[in-house]
Amino acid sequence: MTPPTSKLPHVGTSIFTQMSQLAAQHGAINLSQGFPDFDCSPRLIELVAHHMRAGHNQYAPMAGVAVLRERIGAKVAATTGADYDPESEITVTAGATQALFTAMASLIRPGDEVILFDPAYDAYAPTIQLFGGIPKPVAVLAPDFTINWQLVGQLMTSKTRLIIINSPNNPTARVLDDADYRELSRLTAGGDCYVLSDEVYEHVVFDGKTHRSAAQYPGLRERAFVVASFGKLYHITGWKVGYCLAPRELMAEFRKAHQFNVFSVNTPIQYALADFLDTPAEYLGLHAFFQAKRDLMLRGLASTRFVPLPCEGTYFLLADYSAISDQPEHAFCRWLTQQHGVAAIPVAAFYTNRVNQGLIRICFAKRQETLERAIERLIAIKMV
Ligand code: PMP
Ligand code: GLN
């Protein structure tokens, strides 16, 4: 039998997996893939165990356990002022990844065009393609990564089905401001174009800046899927639980795909998260917690030849290495991992046409000693 024609001929192993594997092979400090190297709250683990012992071990309702959806609704209302009905407008998902996938599954038909911004999170373009959609990337470039909305307007056609935004942004570490959301509202008003807003780093915004949610703009709320992740909220990336918000009619379509995609999400974890949402301090303190780590990294980088770019949010920062090497980013990251024991991600990996700007992405969601050891190694790097 001949092998099937690949639906994703250009997709290989993700850069995150590749770099984490290379880091492990070389015993390097892994600042590549985005995950904390510290543990979550012990109370959260106790709560999961409690709910397992209490017999919450069978299928959850398809949309998520009711108490969790209610508490998510209350959190969203408290932090954004937006009102979502837990019954019909909130669905618990297996991480943000499944929420993104299912939102796209429910909307995209063959030939539909989807506008996204390069550099983009690696899941977007392949998911668009799996459903026959055509990614229309708009490149935003260092050092500002400002979106040219005029260009977006020019790219929009009757086939534009969806625009994907991600703020705070992985990997640029930039945050969209009010003017960006207004432009997006203006461009989509009155048409059939939907919005997918990936807000997984909603609480990781620095220097007093505010995260704005698509949910806060009436013109966007009526056409947006808003995606969030408990992985980022509570340092539990391995638990893979997130959620999606959308207006009733959109959510009805989302759930049709969701019920055949995962049907429902881990039951005891959902109950534990519902209990844990009673302490908003856990996520409201995230910006200060990660800002201290960012600042430690920035102070350290000041003694190296790397030049950091502005970092407004997320637990990533970009650094320019042109004072060290003129190698392309993939080669530089391999060299950094193999020769200097620090793994990072080439920013080119997030661009459709692999734009090389001499930038690496560093994840600073790490313990202080991990960051200090990495900084020592980065300081030791001279020119090549
Ligand atoms: N979107 C962005 C921008 C991310 O950075 C990530 C994970 N790092 C995800 C989505 C996926 O989140 P999850 O692990 O909850 O699937
Ligand atoms: N989102 C994480 C990152 O940006 C990686 C998640 C994954 O490996 N798929 O590093």
Tab-separated table of C-alpha atoms and ligand atoms in Angstrom:
chain	number	residue	atom	x	y	z
A	1	MET	CA	0.000	0.000	0.000
A	2	THR	CA	1.329	3.449	-0.822
A	3	PRO	CA	1.701	5.815	2.131
A	4	PRO	CA	-1.039	8.461	2.386
A	5	THR	CA	-0.425	11.871	0.843
A	6	SER	CA	0.349	14.004	3.851
A	7	LYS	CA	-2.190	16.688	4.737
A	8	LEU	CA	0.700	18.552	6.405
A	9	PRO	CA	3.698	17.884	4.143
A	10	HIS	CA	5.768	20.688	5.643
A	11	VAL	CA	5.204	19.854	9.293
A	12	GLY	CA	7.880	18.000	11.228
A	13	THR	CA	8.587	17.687	14.951
A	14	SER	CA	7.882	20.995	16.710
A	15	ILE	CA	10.809	23.273	17.464
A	16	PHE	CA	9.912	23.054	21.176
A	17	THR	CA	10.299	19.273	21.186
A	18	GLN	CA	13.468	19.468	19.071
A	19	MET	CA	15.163	21.987	21.338
A	20	SER	CA	14.087	20.282	24.571
A	21	GLN	CA	15.511	16.999	23.216
A	22	LEU	CA	18.770	18.690	22.241
A	23	ALA	CA	18.971	20.313	25.683
A	24	ALA	CA	18.504	16.926	27.362
A	25	GLN	CA	21.118	15.271	25.108
A	26	HIS	CA	23.718	17.887	26.000
A	27	GLY	CA	22.736	18.415	29.628
A	28	ALA	CA	21.992	22.056	28.772
A	29	ILE	CA	19.872	24.425	30.867
A	30	ASN	CA	16.573	24.371	29.041
A	31	LEU	CA	15.288	27.892	28.424
A	32	SER	CA	13.696	26.794	25.154
A	33	GLN	CA	10.268	25.149	25.522
A	34	GLY	CA	7.925	27.288	27.614
A	35	PHE	CA	7.228	25.525	30.913
A	36	PRO	CA	8.078	26.277	34.545
A	37	ASP	CA	10.822	24.213	36.232
A	38	PHE	CA	9.152	24.779	39.621
A	39	ASP	CA	6.099	23.057	41.019
A	40	CYS	CA	2.518	24.158	41.335
A	41	SER	CA	0.793	24.841	44.655
A	42	PRO	CA	0.720	21.712	46.888
A	43	ARG	CA	-2.886	22.646	47.733
A	44	LEU	CA	-3.860	22.135	44.114
A	45	ILE	CA	-2.370	18.635	44.161
A	46	GLU	CA	-4.217	17.898	47.406
A	47	LEU	CA	-7.455	19.087	45.840
A	48	VAL	CA	-7.046	16.741	42.858
A	49	ALA	CA	-6.348	13.820	45.227
A	50	HIS	CA	-9.335	14.849	47.325
A	51	HIS	CA	-11.671	14.815	44.362
A	52	MET	CA	-10.321	11.481	43.150
A	53	ARG	CA	-10.999	9.997	46.589
A	54	ALA	CA	-14.426	11.610	46.614
A	55	GLY	CA	-15.302	9.549	43.541
A	56	HIS	CA	-15.119	12.202	40.838
A	57	ASN	CA	-13.554	9.735	38.445
A	58	GLN	CA	-16.026	9.274	35.608
A	59	TYR	CA	-16.822	11.365	32.536
A	60	ALA	CA	-17.457	15.024	33.192
A	61	PRO	CA	-20.331	16.747	31.383
A	62	MET	CA	-19.328	17.488	27.784
A	63	ALA	CA	-18.977	21.259	28.298
A	64	GLY	CA	-17.166	20.938	31.625
A	65	VAL	CA	-18.300	20.500	35.235
A	66	ALA	CA	-20.905	23.126	36.099
A	67	VAL	CA	-19.139	24.534	39.160
A	68	LEU	CA	-15.934	25.115	37.195
A	69	ARG	CA	-17.776	26.890	34.375
A	70	GLU	CA	-19.546	29.071	36.936
A	71	ARG	CA	-16.263	30.024	38.604
A	72	ILE	CA	-14.630	30.705	35.236
A	73	GLY	CA	-17.552	32.983	34.431
A	74	ALA	CA	-17.066	34.807	37.740
A	75	LYS	CA	-13.315	35.155	37.147
A	76	VAL	CA	-13.820	36.495	33.625
A	77	ALA	CA	-16.419	38.980	34.895
A	78	ALA	CA	-14.143	40.119	37.727
A	79	THR	CA	-11.028	40.523	35.591
A	80	THR	CA	-12.475	41.796	32.296
A	81	GLY	CA	-15.998	42.990	33.120
A	82	ALA	CA	-17.341	40.719	30.359
A	83	ASP	CA	-20.381	38.589	31.026
A	84	TYR	CA	-20.427	34.989	29.705
A	85	ASP	CA	-23.202	32.516	30.480
A	86	PRO	CA	-21.579	29.382	31.986
A	87	GLU	CA	-24.405	27.254	30.608
A	88	SER	CA	-24.061	28.200	26.960
A	89	GLU	CA	-20.936	30.335	26.466
A	90	ILE	CA	-18.099	28.651	28.388
A	91	THR	CA	-16.517	25.273	27.568
A	92	VAL	CA	-13.672	23.557	29.423
A	93	THR	CA	-11.029	22.166	27.054
A	94	ALA	CA	-7.948	19.929	27.092
A	95	GLY	CA	-5.584	22.897	27.198
A	96	ALA	CA	-5.632	25.984	25.036
A	97	THR	CA	-4.362	23.850	22.152
A	98	GLN	CA	-7.613	21.880	21.949
A	99	ALA	CA	-9.649	25.066	22.281
A	100	LEU	CA	-7.770	26.576	19.323
A	101	PHE	CA	-8.128	23.372	17.310
A	102	THR	CA	-11.825	22.981	18.012
A	103	ALA	CA	-12.609	26.637	17.335
A	104	MET	CA	-10.929	26.317	13.948
A	105	ALA	CA	-12.627	22.956	13.286
A	106	SER	CA	-16.011	24.529	13.872
A	107	LEU	CA	-15.442	27.460	11.499
A	108	ILE	CA	-12.987	26.759	8.711
A	109	ARG	CA	-14.149	25.256	5.432
A	110	PRO	CA	-11.929	24.355	2.444
A	111	GLY	CA	-10.797	27.527	0.690
A	112	ASP	CA	-11.474	29.832	3.653
A	113	GLU	CA	-8.728	32.346	4.328
A	114	VAL	CA	-7.388	32.919	7.820
A	115	ILE	CA	-5.276	35.947	8.704
A	116	LEU	CA	-2.617	35.418	11.350
A	117	PHE	CA	0.395	37.395	12.450
A	118	ASP	CA	3.920	36.112	11.970
A	119	PRO	CA	5.710	35.337	14.250
A	120	ALA	CA	2.848	33.040	15.255
A	121	TYR	CA	2.440	30.219	17.747
A	122	ASP	CA	3.254	26.976	15.938
A	123	ALA	CA	-0.205	25.392	16.216
A	124	TYR	CA	-2.132	27.974	14.200
A	125	ALA	CA	-1.087	27.435	10.568
A	126	PRO	CA	-1.146	23.593	10.553
A	127	THR	CA	-4.572	23.579	12.189
A	128	ILE	CA	-5.917	25.990	9.558
A	129	GLN	CA	-4.509	23.712	6.856
A	130	LEU	CA	-5.955	20.522	8.346
A	131	PHE	CA	-9.423	21.948	7.741
A	132	GLY	CA	-8.616	23.076	4.204
A	133	GLY	CA	-8.117	26.719	5.137
A	134	ILE	CA	-5.476	28.988	3.662
A	135	PRO	CA	-3.195	30.800	6.131
A	136	LYS	CA	-2.616	34.451	5.199
A	137	PRO	CA	0.295	35.523	7.384
A	138	VAL	CA	0.977	39.202	8.034
A	139	ALA	CA	4.598	39.582	9.107
A	140	VAL	CA	5.404	41.847	12.047
A	141	LEU	CA	9.073	42.524	12.593
A	142	ALA	CA	11.571	43.388	15.318
A	143	PRO	CA	12.146	45.581	17.176
A	144	ASP	CA	8.566	46.883	17.565
A	145	PHE	CA	6.458	44.076	16.113
A	146	THR	CA	3.758	46.653	15.371
A	147	ILE	CA	0.777	45.416	13.374
A	148	ASN	CA	0.127	47.299	10.158
A	149	TRP	CA	-3.692	47.256	10.218
A	150	GLN	CA	-3.883	48.898	6.821
A	151	LEU	CA	-2.136	45.864	5.406
A	152	VAL	CA	-4.578	43.599	7.235
A	153	GLY	CA	-7.466	45.530	5.674
A	154	GLN	CA	-5.945	45.074	2.215
A	155	LEU	CA	-5.630	41.332	2.776
A	156	MET	CA	-9.266	40.872	3.772
A	157	THR	CA	-11.543	39.414	1.096
A	158	SER	CA	-14.984	37.808	1.015
A	159	LYS	CA	-13.147	34.553	1.794
A	160	THR	CA	-11.583	35.820	5.039
A	161	ARG	CA	-13.240	33.634	7.643
A	162	LEU	CA	-11.087	34.240	10.688
A	163	ILE	CA	-8.382	36.477	12.154
A	164	ILE	CA	-6.175	35.007	14.886
A	165	ILE	CA	-4.634	37.300	17.490
A	166	ASN	CA	-2.438	36.468	20.466
A	167	SER	CA	-1.817	39.011	23.201
A	168	PRO	CA	0.311	38.952	25.334
A	169	ASN	CA	2.238	37.467	22.440
A	170	ASN	CA	4.367	34.362	22.256
A	171	PRO	CA	7.103	34.862	21.079
A	172	THR	CA	7.372	38.656	20.730
A	173	ALA	CA	6.472	39.386	24.397
A	174	ARG	CA	4.470	42.396	23.197
A	175	VAL	CA	0.954	43.348	24.268
A	176	LEU	CA	-1.721	44.745	21.946
A	177	ASP	CA	-3.116	48.099	23.013
A	178	ASP	CA	-6.541	49.680	22.790
A	179	ALA	CA	-5.853	51.115	19.321
A	180	ASP	CA	-5.103	47.605	17.977
A	181	TYR	CA	-8.400	46.216	19.261
A	182	ARG	CA	-10.277	49.203	17.849
A	183	GLU	CA	-8.709	48.652	14.429
A	184	LEU	CA	-9.636	44.981	14.557
A	185	SER	CA	-13.213	45.873	15.559
A	186	ARG	CA	-13.441	48.363	12.722
A	187	LEU	CA	-12.106	45.915	10.126
A	188	THR	CA	-14.408	43.073	11.135
A	189	ALA	CA	-17.570	45.132	11.772
A	190	GLY	CA	-20.595	44.086	9.782
A	191	GLY	CA	-18.855	41.201	8.004
A	192	ASP	CA	-18.643	37.420	8.348
A	193	CYS	CA	-15.111	37.335	9.659
A	194	TYR	CA	-14.635	35.826	13.120
A	195	VAL	CA	-11.844	36.371	15.623
A	196	LEU	CA	-9.841	33.809	17.574
A	197	SER	CA	-8.122	35.505	20.498
A	198	ASP	CA	-5.417	33.443	22.191
A	199	GLU	CA	-5.079	34.999	25.649
A	200	VAL	CA	-3.181	32.295	27.520
A	201	TYR	CA	-0.754	34.830	29.061
A	202	GLU	CA	-3.572	37.179	30.148
A	203	HIS	CA	-2.181	37.591	33.687
A	204	VAL	CA	1.480	37.891	32.768
A	205	VAL	CA	1.782	41.564	31.837
A	206	PHE	CA	4.488	43.824	33.217
A	207	ASP	CA	5.318	47.379	34.264
A	208	GLY	CA	1.721	48.332	35.057
A	209	LYS	CA	0.529	47.655	31.504
A	210	THR	CA	-2.939	46.119	31.179
A	211	HIS	CA	-4.038	43.102	29.251
A	212	ARG	CA	-7.093	43.798	27.150
A	213	SER	CA	-9.343	40.923	26.236
A	214	ALA	CA	-11.278	40.663	22.978
A	215	ALA	CA	-14.205	39.971	25.337
A	216	GLN	CA	-14.141	43.623	26.443
A	217	TYR	CA	-14.896	45.028	22.987
A	218	PRO	CA	-18.584	44.525	22.102
A	219	GLY	CA	-17.822	44.398	18.369
A	220	LEU	CA	-15.288	41.644	18.996
A	221	ARG	CA	-17.115	39.784	21.754
A	222	GLU	CA	-19.973	38.991	19.348
A	223	ARG	CA	-17.590	37.293	16.897
A	224	ALA	CA	-14.733	36.015	19.062
A	225	PHE	CA	-13.547	32.766	20.522
A	226	VAL	CA	-11.429	33.701	23.540
A	227	VAL	CA	-8.982	31.009	24.614
A	228	ALA	CA	-7.272	30.633	28.014
A	229	SER	CA	-5.111	28.025	29.753
A	230	PHE	CA	-4.887	26.849	33.361
A	231	GLY	CA	-1.411	25.602	32.430
A	232	LYS	CA	-0.133	29.193	32.472
A	233	LEU	CA	-2.366	30.316	35.313
A	234	TYR	CA	-1.233	27.747	37.878
A	235	HIS	CA	2.127	26.408	36.582
A	236	ILE	CA	0.535	23.134	35.428
A	237	THR	CA	1.336	22.972	31.714
A	238	GLY	CA	1.322	19.159	31.913
A	239	TRP	CA	-2.281	18.958	33.100
A	240	LYS	CA	-3.589	20.335	29.809
A	241	VAL	CA	-6.754	22.088	30.923
A	242	GLY	CA	-7.994	25.358	29.499
A	243	TYR	CA	-11.229	26.922	28.381
A	244	CYS	CA	-12.960	28.747	25.587
A	245	LEU	CA	-15.449	31.622	25.743
A	246	ALA	CA	-17.733	32.481	22.852
A	247	PRO	CA	-21.211	33.902	22.241
A	248	ARG	CA	-23.999	31.340	22.345
A	249	GLU	CA	-24.340	30.607	18.602
A	250	LEU	CA	-20.607	30.282	18.090
A	251	MET	CA	-20.241	28.132	21.198
A	252	ALA	CA	-22.998	25.822	19.975
A	253	GLU	CA	-20.904	25.108	16.865
A	254	PHE	CA	-17.746	24.778	18.960
A	255	ARG	CA	-19.404	22.153	21.159
A	256	LYS	CA	-20.534	20.103	18.167
A	257	ALA	CA	-16.857	19.646	17.268
A	258	HIS	CA	-15.693	19.438	20.905
A	259	GLN	CA	-17.919	16.460	21.724
A	260	PHE	CA	-16.285	14.370	18.998
A	261	ASN	CA	-12.823	15.753	19.557
A	262	VAL	CA	-12.371	14.989	23.283
A	263	PHE	CA	-15.987	14.747	24.475
A	264	SER	CA	-14.983	15.883	27.984
A	265	VAL	CA	-11.966	16.843	30.081
A	266	ASN	CA	-10.326	15.248	33.165
A	267	THR	CA	-12.990	15.259	35.892
A	268	PRO	CA	-11.076	15.428	39.235
A	269	ILE	CA	-8.825	18.170	37.884
A	270	GLN	CA	-11.864	20.216	36.877
A	271	TYR	CA	-13.302	19.993	40.403
A	272	ALA	CA	-9.914	20.868	41.905
A	273	LEU	CA	-9.563	23.912	39.639
A	274	ALA	CA	-13.058	25.037	40.591
A	275	ASP	CA	-12.048	24.966	44.283
A	276	PHE	CA	-8.724	26.641	43.595
A	277	LEU	CA	-10.343	29.534	41.731
A	278	ASP	CA	-11.513	30.708	45.175
A	279	THR	CA	-8.072	32.306	45.667
A	280	PRO	CA	-7.703	34.982	42.982
A	281	ALA	CA	-4.398	36.055	44.588
A	282	GLU	CA	-2.839	33.006	42.893
A	283	TYR	CA	-3.281	34.466	39.419
A	284	LEU	CA	-3.530	38.144	40.293
A	285	GLY	CA	0.030	37.902	41.663
A	286	LEU	CA	1.419	36.299	38.510
A	287	HIS	CA	2.582	39.536	36.903
A	288	ALA	CA	4.761	40.477	39.911
A	289	PHE	CA	6.030	36.905	40.239
A	290	PHE	CA	7.159	36.737	36.614
A	291	GLN	CA	8.295	40.361	36.458
A	292	ALA	CA	10.882	39.567	39.160
A	293	LYS	CA	12.160	36.704	36.992
A	294	ARG	CA	12.179	38.853	33.865
A	295	ASP	CA	14.137	41.538	35.698
A	296	LEU	CA	16.654	39.019	37.000
A	297	MET	CA	17.169	37.847	33.422
A	298	LEU	CA	17.440	41.417	32.100
A	299	ARG	CA	20.027	42.354	34.759
A	300	GLY	CA	21.994	39.239	33.864
A	301	LEU	CA	21.819	39.896	30.124
A	302	ALA	CA	23.208	43.392	30.708
A	303	SER	CA	26.564	41.715	31.458
A	304	THR	CA	26.474	39.675	28.245
A	305	ARG	CA	26.719	40.465	24.553
A	306	PHE	CA	23.037	39.693	24.085
A	307	VAL	CA	20.726	42.680	23.655
A	308	PRO	CA	17.213	42.094	25.001
A	309	LEU	CA	14.166	43.500	23.220
A	310	PRO	CA	11.323	45.128	25.187
A	311	CYS	CA	9.361	42.506	27.133
A	312	GLU	CA	5.842	43.610	28.080
A	313	GLY	CA	4.323	40.249	28.938
A	314	THR	CA	4.432	36.396	28.758
A	315	TYR	CA	7.278	34.411	30.287
A	316	PHE	CA	9.495	34.802	27.238
A	317	LEU	CA	11.908	37.475	26.160
A	318	LEU	CA	13.703	37.980	22.881
A	319	ALA	CA	17.414	38.699	22.697
A	320	ASP	CA	19.490	39.927	19.764
A	321	TYR	CA	22.768	38.014	19.379
A	322	SER	CA	24.247	39.939	16.438
A	323	ALA	CA	27.144	41.143	18.620
A	324	ILE	CA	28.127	37.494	19.129
A	325	SER	CA	27.564	35.759	15.825
A	326	ASP	CA	26.174	36.118	12.333
A	327	GLN	CA	24.989	32.514	12.173
A	328	PRO	CA	21.335	31.981	11.264
A	329	GLU	CA	19.066	31.505	14.271
A	330	HIS	CA	18.599	27.710	14.085
A	331	ALA	CA	22.358	27.142	13.829
A	332	PHE	CA	23.012	29.651	16.605
A	333	CYS	CA	20.543	27.924	18.949
A	334	ARG	CA	22.121	24.537	18.301
A	335	TRP	CA	25.574	26.020	18.922
A	336	LEU	CA	24.382	27.740	22.110
A	337	THR	CA	22.944	24.467	23.397
A	338	GLN	CA	25.861	22.236	22.414
A	339	GLN	CA	28.799	24.528	23.155
A	340	HIS	CA	27.498	26.694	25.988
A	341	GLY	CA	24.846	24.552	27.652
A	342	VAL	CA	21.895	26.918	27.298
A	343	ALA	CA	18.942	26.036	25.060
A	344	ALA	CA	16.738	28.725	23.473
A	345	ILE	CA	14.325	28.888	20.535
A	346	PRO	CA	15.134	30.438	17.129
A	347	VAL	CA	12.500	33.124	16.525
A	348	ALA	CA	12.601	32.282	12.792
A	349	ALA	CA	10.731	29.078	13.671
A	350	PHE	CA	7.617	31.196	14.305
A	351	TYR	CA	7.680	32.785	10.829
A	352	THR	CA	6.118	31.098	7.780
A	353	ASN	CA	9.070	32.140	5.615
A	354	ARG	CA	11.624	31.668	8.428
A	355	VAL	CA	12.704	35.351	8.603
A	356	ASN	CA	16.114	35.548	10.275
A	357	GLN	CA	16.557	38.601	12.479
A	358	GLY	CA	19.376	37.319	14.704
A	359	LEU	CA	16.977	36.700	17.609
A	360	ILE	CA	16.477	33.951	20.163
A	361	ARG	CA	13.544	33.396	22.514
A	362	ILE	CA	14.432	32.754	26.137
A	363	CYS	CA	11.927	31.319	28.631
A	364	PHE	CA	12.383	32.795	32.113
A	365	ALA	CA	9.669	30.745	33.871
A	366	LYS	CA	12.448	29.088	35.837
A	367	ARG	CA	13.743	28.963	39.422
A	368	GLN	CA	16.133	31.704	40.450
A	369	GLU	CA	19.087	29.293	40.576
A	370	THR	CA	18.314	28.000	37.069
A	371	LEU	CA	18.281	31.555	35.734
A	372	GLU	CA	21.477	32.460	37.601
A	373	ARG	CA	23.313	29.398	36.258
A	374	ALA	CA	22.123	30.201	32.729
A	375	ILE	CA	23.252	33.826	33.063
A	376	GLU	CA	26.745	32.715	34.165
A	377	ARG	CA	26.995	30.626	31.015
A	378	LEU	CA	25.700	33.426	28.793
A	379	ILE	CA	28.209	35.873	30.295
A	380	ALA	CA	31.036	33.516	29.355
A	381	ILE	CA	30.140	33.678	25.643
A	382	LYS	CA	32.482	35.765	23.560
A	383	MET	CA	32.307	36.443	19.850
A	384	VAL	CA	32.595	33.614	17.334
B	1	PMP	N1	-1.095	29.491	22.811
B	1	PMP	C1	0.087	30.018	23.129
B	1	PMP	C2	0.435	31.371	22.633
B	1	PMP	C3	0.988	29.287	23.915
B	1	PMP	O1	2.173	29.797	24.207
B	1	PMP	C4	0.621	27.999	24.359
B	1	PMP	C5	1.523	27.129	25.186
B	1	PMP	N2	2.716	27.555	25.517
B	1	PMP	C6	-0.623	27.508	23.994
B	1	PMP	C7	-1.455	28.278	23.215
B	1	PMP	C8	-1.054	26.138	24.407
B	1	PMP	O2	-1.538	26.082	25.709
B	1	PMP	P1	-1.912	24.696	26.395
B	1	PMP	O3	-0.650	24.126	26.930
B	1	PMP	O4	-2.894	25.067	27.465
B	1	PMP	O5	-2.492	23.820	25.351
B	2	GLN	N1	3.839	26.862	24.245
B	2	GLN	C1	5.135	26.369	24.638
B	2	GLN	C2	6.194	27.298	24.081
B	2	GLN	O1	5.902	28.263	23.433
B	2	GLN	C3	5.400	25.002	24.090
B	2	GLN	C4	4.260	24.076	24.058
B	2	GLN	C5	4.612	22.872	23.203
B	2	GLN	O2	5.684	22.320	23.325
B	2	GLN	N2	3.730	22.546	22.339
B	2	GLN	O3	7.343	27.064	24.312
